[in-house]
CSV table of C-alpha atoms and ligand atoms in Angstrom, one decimal:
chain,number,residue,atom,x,y,z
A,846,UNK,CA,-13.8,20.7,8.7
A,847,UNK,CA,-11.0,19.1,6.7
A,848,UNK,CA,-11.8,18.6,3.1
A,849,UNK,CA,-9.7,16.0,1.2
A,850,UNK,CA,-9.1,16.7,-2.4
A,851,UNK,CA,-9.5,14.3,-5.3
A,852,UNK,CA,-6.5,13.6,-7.6
A,853,UNK,CA,-7.9,16.0,-10.2
A,854,UNK,CA,-8.3,18.7,-7.6
A,855,UNK,CA,-4.8,18.2,-6.4
A,856,UNK,CA,-3.6,18.5,-10.0
A,857,UNK,CA,-5.5,21.7,-10.4
A,858,UNK,CA,-3.8,23.1,-7.3
A,859,UNK,CA,-0.5,22.1,-8.9
A,860,UNK,CA,-1.2,24.3,-11.9
A,861,UNK,CA,-1.6,27.2,-9.6
A,862,UNK,CA,1.5,26.1,-7.6
A,863,UNK,CA,3.7,26.0,-10.7
A,864,UNK,CA,2.6,29.5,-11.6
A,865,UNK,CA,3.6,30.7,-8.1
A,866,UNK,CA,6.9,28.9,-8.4
A,867,UNK,CA,7.6,30.7,-11.7
A,868,UNK,CA,6.5,34.0,-10.3
A,869,UNK,CA,8.8,33.7,-7.2
A,870,UNK,CA,11.7,32.7,-9.5
A,871,UNK,CA,11.0,35.8,-11.6
A,872,UNK,CA,11.0,38.1,-8.5
A,873,UNK,CA,14.1,36.3,-7.0
A,874,UNK,CA,16.0,37.2,-10.2
A,875,UNK,CA,14.8,40.8,-10.0
A,876,UNK,CA,15.3,41.4,-6.3
A,877,UNK,CA,18.7,43.0,-5.9
A,878,UNK,CA,20.5,45.9,-4.3
A,879,UNK,CA,18.9,49.1,-5.5
A,880,UNK,CA,15.5,47.6,-6.4
A,881,UNK,CA,12.4,49.1,-4.8
A,882,UNK,CA,9.9,46.8,-3.1
A,883,UNK,CA,7.1,48.6,-5.0
A,884,UNK,CA,8.7,47.4,-8.3
A,885,UNK,CA,8.4,43.8,-7.1
A,886,UNK,CA,4.8,44.3,-6.2
A,887,UNK,CA,4.2,45.8,-9.7
A,888,UNK,CA,5.9,42.9,-11.4
A,889,UNK,CA,3.8,40.4,-9.4
A,890,UNK,CA,0.6,42.2,-10.4
A,891,UNK,CA,1.7,42.1,-14.1
A,892,UNK,CA,2.4,38.3,-14.0
A,893,UNK,CA,-0.9,37.6,-12.2
A,894,UNK,CA,-2.9,39.7,-14.6
A,895,UNK,CA,-1.1,38.1,-17.6
A,896,UNK,CA,-2.0,34.6,-16.4
A,897,UNK,CA,-5.6,35.5,-15.6
A,898,UNK,CA,-5.0,34.5,-11.9
A,899,UNK,CA,-6.7,36.0,-8.9
A,900,UNK,CA,-4.7,37.4,-5.9
A,901,UNK,CA,-5.9,35.9,-2.6
A,902,UNK,CA,-4.4,38.9,-0.8
A,903,UNK,CA,-6.2,41.7,-2.5
A,904,UNK,CA,-9.0,42.9,-0.2
A,905,UNK,CA,-8.1,40.3,2.4
A,906,UNK,CA,-9.5,41.5,5.7
A,907,UNK,CA,-8.6,39.3,8.7
A,908,UNK,CA,-9.2,40.4,12.2
A,909,UNK,CA,-5.6,41.7,12.7
A,910,UNK,CA,-5.1,43.9,9.6
A,911,UNK,CA,-6.2,47.5,9.5
A,912,UNK,CA,-8.5,47.7,6.5
A,913,UNK,CA,-8.4,45.4,3.5
A,914,UNK,CA,-5.0,44.4,2.1
A,915,UNK,CA,-4.3,46.3,-1.2
A,916,UNK,CA,-1.3,44.4,-2.5
A,917,UNK,CA,-0.8,41.0,-4.2
A,918,UNK,CA,2.4,40.0,-2.3
A,919,UNK,CA,3.8,40.3,1.2
A,920,UNK,CA,7.4,41.6,1.2
A,921,UNK,CA,9.0,41.5,4.6
A,922,UNK,CA,12.5,42.9,5.1
A,923,UNK,CA,15.0,42.2,7.9
A,924,UNK,CA,13.2,42.3,11.2
A,925,UNK,CA,9.8,42.2,9.4
A,926,UNK,CA,9.0,38.5,8.9
A,927,UNK,CA,5.4,38.0,8.0
A,928,UNK,CA,2.7,40.0,6.2
A,929,UNK,CA,5.1,42.8,5.2
A,930,UNK,CA,3.3,45.6,3.4
A,931,UNK,CA,5.1,46.4,0.1
A,932,UNK,CA,6.3,50.0,0.6
A,933,UNK,CA,8.7,52.6,-0.8
A,934,UNK,CA,11.9,50.8,0.3
A,935,UNK,CA,15.1,50.4,-1.8
A,936,UNK,CA,16.8,47.1,-1.1
A,937,UNK,CA,20.3,47.6,0.4
A,938,UNK,CA,23.3,45.3,0.5
A,939,UNK,CA,22.6,42.4,2.9
A,940,UNK,CA,18.9,42.9,3.2
A,941,UNK,CA,17.0,39.7,4.1
A,942,UNK,CA,13.7,39.7,2.0
A,943,UNK,CA,10.9,37.3,2.6
A,944,UNK,CA,8.3,37.0,-0.2
A,945,UNK,CA,5.0,35.4,0.4
A,946,UNK,CA,2.2,35.0,-2.2
A,947,UNK,CA,-1.1,33.1,-2.7
A,948,UNK,CA,-3.2,33.2,-5.8
A,949,UNK,CA,-6.0,31.2,-7.3
A,950,UNK,CA,-6.4,29.9,-10.9
A,951,UNK,CA,-9.7,28.4,-12.0
A,952,UNK,CA,-10.8,28.5,-8.3
A,953,UNK,CA,-7.9,26.6,-6.9
A,954,UNK,CA,-5.4,28.2,-4.5
A,955,UNK,CA,-1.7,27.7,-3.8
A,956,UNK,CA,0.5,29.6,-1.3
A,957,UNK,CA,4.3,29.8,-1.1
A,958,UNK,CA,7.0,31.9,0.5
A,959,UNK,CA,10.7,32.1,0.2
A,960,UNK,CA,13.4,34.2,1.8
A,961,UNK,CA,16.4,35.5,0.0
A,962,UNK,CA,19.4,37.8,0.8
A,963,UNK,CA,20.3,40.5,-1.6
A,964,UNK,CA,24.0,41.4,-2.1
A,965,UNK,CA,26.4,40.2,0.6
A,966,UNK,CA,24.8,37.9,3.1
A,967,UNK,CA,25.6,38.1,6.8
A,968,UNK,CA,26.5,34.5,7.9
A,969,UNK,CA,23.9,34.5,10.7
A,970,UNK,CA,21.2,35.4,8.1
A,971,UNK,CA,22.3,32.7,5.7
A,972,UNK,CA,22.1,30.2,8.6
A,973,UNK,CA,18.6,31.5,9.5
A,974,UNK,CA,17.3,31.1,5.9
A,975,UNK,CA,18.9,27.6,5.7
A,976,UNK,CA,17.1,26.7,8.9
A,977,UNK,CA,13.7,27.6,7.6
A,978,UNK,CA,14.4,25.7,4.4
A,979,UNK,CA,15.6,22.7,6.3
A,980,UNK,CA,12.6,22.8,8.6
A,981,UNK,CA,10.3,23.0,5.5
A,982,UNK,CA,12.0,20.0,4.0
A,983,UNK,CA,11.7,18.0,7.3
A,984,UNK,CA,8.0,19.0,7.5
A,985,UNK,CA,7.3,17.8,3.9
A,986,UNK,CA,9.2,14.5,4.7
A,987,UNK,CA,6.9,14.0,7.8
A,988,UNK,CA,3.7,14.5,5.7
A,989,UNK,CA,3.2,10.7,5.2
A,990,UNK,CA,-0.1,8.8,4.9
A,991,UNK,CA,-1.2,7.4,8.3
A,992,UNK,CA,1.2,9.8,10.0
A,993,UNK,CA,-0.2,12.5,12.3
A,994,UNK,CA,-0.4,16.2,12.0
A,995,UNK,CA,1.8,16.5,15.1
A,996,UNK,CA,4.6,14.7,13.2
A,997,UNK,CA,4.9,17.7,10.9
A,998,UNK,CA,4.9,20.2,13.7
A,999,UNK,CA,7.4,18.2,15.7
A,1000,UNK,CA,9.7,18.0,12.6
A,1001,UNK,CA,9.7,21.8,12.2
A,1002,UNK,CA,10.2,22.4,15.9
A,1003,UNK,CA,13.1,19.9,16.0
A,1004,UNK,CA,15.0,21.8,13.3
A,1005,UNK,CA,14.4,25.1,15.0
A,1006,UNK,CA,15.7,23.7,18.3
A,1007,UNK,CA,18.8,22.2,16.6
A,1008,UNK,CA,19.7,25.7,15.3
A,1009,UNK,CA,18.9,27.3,18.7
A,1010,UNK,CA,15.9,29.3,17.5
A,1011,UNK,CA,12.7,29.7,19.5
A,1012,UNK,CA,9.4,29.1,17.7
A,1013,UNK,CA,6.5,31.6,17.8
A,1014,UNK,CA,3.2,29.8,17.9
A,1015,UNK,CA,0.8,32.6,16.9
A,1016,UNK,CA,1.1,32.0,13.1
A,1017,UNK,CA,1.8,28.7,11.3
A,1018,UNK,CA,0.7,26.6,8.4
A,1019,UNK,CA,-2.9,25.7,7.3
A,1020,UNK,CA,-5.1,23.7,5.0
A,1021,UNK,CA,-6.0,25.3,1.7
A,1022,UNK,CA,-7.8,24.5,-1.5
A,1023,UNK,CA,-10.7,26.6,-2.8
A,1024,UNK,CA,-9.7,29.2,-0.2
A,1025,UNK,CA,-6.4,30.4,1.2
A,1026,UNK,CA,-7.1,29.3,4.8
A,1027,UNK,CA,-8.9,26.0,5.6
A,1028,UNK,CA,-8.6,23.5,8.4
A,1029,UNK,CA,-6.4,22.3,9.9
A,1030,UNK,CA,-4.0,24.7,11.5
A,1031,UNK,CA,-0.4,23.4,11.4
A,1032,UNK,CA,1.6,24.6,14.3
A,1033,UNK,CA,5.3,25.1,13.9
A,1034,UNK,CA,6.0,23.1,17.0
A,1035,UNK,CA,4.2,20.1,18.5
A,1036,UNK,CA,4.3,16.5,19.6
A,1037,UNK,CA,4.8,13.6,17.1
A,1038,UNK,CA,2.0,11.0,17.2
A,1039,UNK,CA,-0.6,13.6,18.1
A,1040,UNK,CA,-3.3,15.3,16.1
A,1041,UNK,CA,-5.3,14.2,13.1
A,1042,UNK,CA,-4.2,11.3,10.9
A,1043,UNK,CA,-2.8,12.4,7.6
A,1044,UNK,CA,-4.6,11.0,4.5
A,1045,UNK,CA,-4.0,11.1,0.8
A,1046,UNK,CA,-5.7,14.2,-0.6
A,1047,UNK,CA,-5.0,16.4,2.4
A,1048,UNK,CA,-3.5,19.7,1.0
A,1049,UNK,CA,-1.5,21.9,3.4
A,1050,UNK,CA,0.6,25.0,3.3
A,1051,UNK,CA,3.6,24.3,5.5
A,1052,UNK,CA,5.4,27.4,6.6
A,1053,UNK,CA,8.2,27.5,9.2
A,1054,UNK,CA,9.4,31.0,10.1
A,1055,UNK,CA,12.0,31.8,12.6
A,1056,UNK,CA,13.8,34.8,14.0
A,1057,UNK,CA,17.3,35.1,15.2
A,1058,UNK,CA,16.3,36.3,18.7
A,1059,UNK,CA,13.1,36.6,20.6
A,1060,UNK,CA,10.0,34.5,19.6
A,1061,UNK,CA,7.8,37.5,20.5
A,1062,UNK,CA,6.4,39.7,17.7
A,1063,UNK,CA,5.0,43.1,17.3
A,1064,UNK,CA,2.7,44.7,14.6
A,1065,UNK,CA,3.4,47.9,12.7
A,1066,UNK,CA,0.8,50.7,13.0
A,1067,UNK,CA,-0.5,49.5,9.6
A,1068,UNK,CA,-1.8,46.4,11.4
A,1069,UNK,CA,-0.2,44.1,8.9
A,1070,UNK,CA,3.6,44.0,9.0
A,1071,UNK,CA,4.8,41.6,11.7
A,1072,UNK,CA,8.3,42.2,13.1
A,1073,UNK,CA,10.4,40.4,15.7
A,1074,UNK,CA,9.9,42.1,19.1
A,1075,UNK,CA,13.6,42.6,19.6
A,1076,UNK,CA,14.5,43.8,16.1
A,1077,UNK,CA,16.3,40.6,15.1
A,1078,UNK,CA,15.9,39.4,11.6
A,1079,UNK,CA,13.4,36.7,10.5
A,1080,UNK,CA,13.0,34.3,7.6
A,1081,UNK,CA,10.1,32.3,6.2
A,1082,UNK,CA,9.8,29.3,3.8
A,1083,UNK,CA,6.5,27.9,2.6
A,1084,UNK,CA,5.3,25.3,0.2
A,1085,UNK,CA,1.8,24.0,-0.6
A,1086,UNK,CA,1.9,20.2,-0.5
A,1087,UNK,CA,-0.5,17.3,-1.0
A,1088,UNK,CA,-0.3,14.1,1.1
A,1089,UNK,CA,-0.3,11.1,-1.3
A,1090,UNK,CA,0.1,7.3,-0.9
A,1091,UNK,CA,3.8,7.8,-0.5
A,1092,UNK,CA,6.0,11.0,-0.4
A,1093,UNK,CA,4.1,14.3,-0.3
A,1094,UNK,CA,3.8,16.1,-3.6
A,1095,UNK,CA,5.2,19.7,-3.5
A,1096,UNK,CA,2.6,21.7,-5.5
A,1097,UNK,CA,4.4,25.0,-5.4
A,1098,UNK,CA,7.4,23.7,-7.4
A,1099,UNK,CA,8.3,23.9,-11.0
A,1100,UNK,CA,10.9,21.2,-10.8
A,1101,UNK,CA,10.2,17.5,-11.7
A,1102,UNK,CA,9.4,15.3,-8.7
B,208,LIG,MG1,1.9,32.2,2.3
B,209,LIG,MG1,0.3,30.3,4.1
């Protein structure tokens, strides 16, 4: 069931969203050649504890993971693209790092991801990250009142196609609010004009992710980390947004809108 949020509830999610934006800015500043992923996890824990926020990842136990998740952030490097388990890895020059985090403050959740390249970027990686950011911007632009859910999916898919990337359909965006995953599912490819009608108060996590090669994926033995099947690199960009009477509001932003 899709639950529309009141303006006050959307504002509460925006408080959480701004905290996440600040946290990702902090980690982006720290993530550099020579930095261990475990230090980024530790820093995220510090910031969450200092804010009195709750991690939505800690103890998360979906059907695919092996045992509950015992980290507060997903850190996916190079061919890992989603749900990367923070581990003892020192970032090397040119590593492509995707950071994905969801927390709740006062019972309201926000969820955001960004991909960065540490040190010297490979041009093909820069292009891949640009594509996910462009797809996210197109998805947000498509989230208009009286539009359809398929408009968002189609917007993401069109950007992927323009870059020559194939879209995996096993994982995509989702509703969220009091919990991290609510209805509806938001596919990263689809047909415009189809699906539920978008209404003010609908809150969605939109999250295009693409890989340079195959759209097939494989899981690590840990049951969490998702990698491209062919070893090509992946990138992921995500914002939590609210549909309004006009342009969608980006809740996981700390910039004026
Ligand atoms: Mg996320
Ligand atoms: Mg999400």
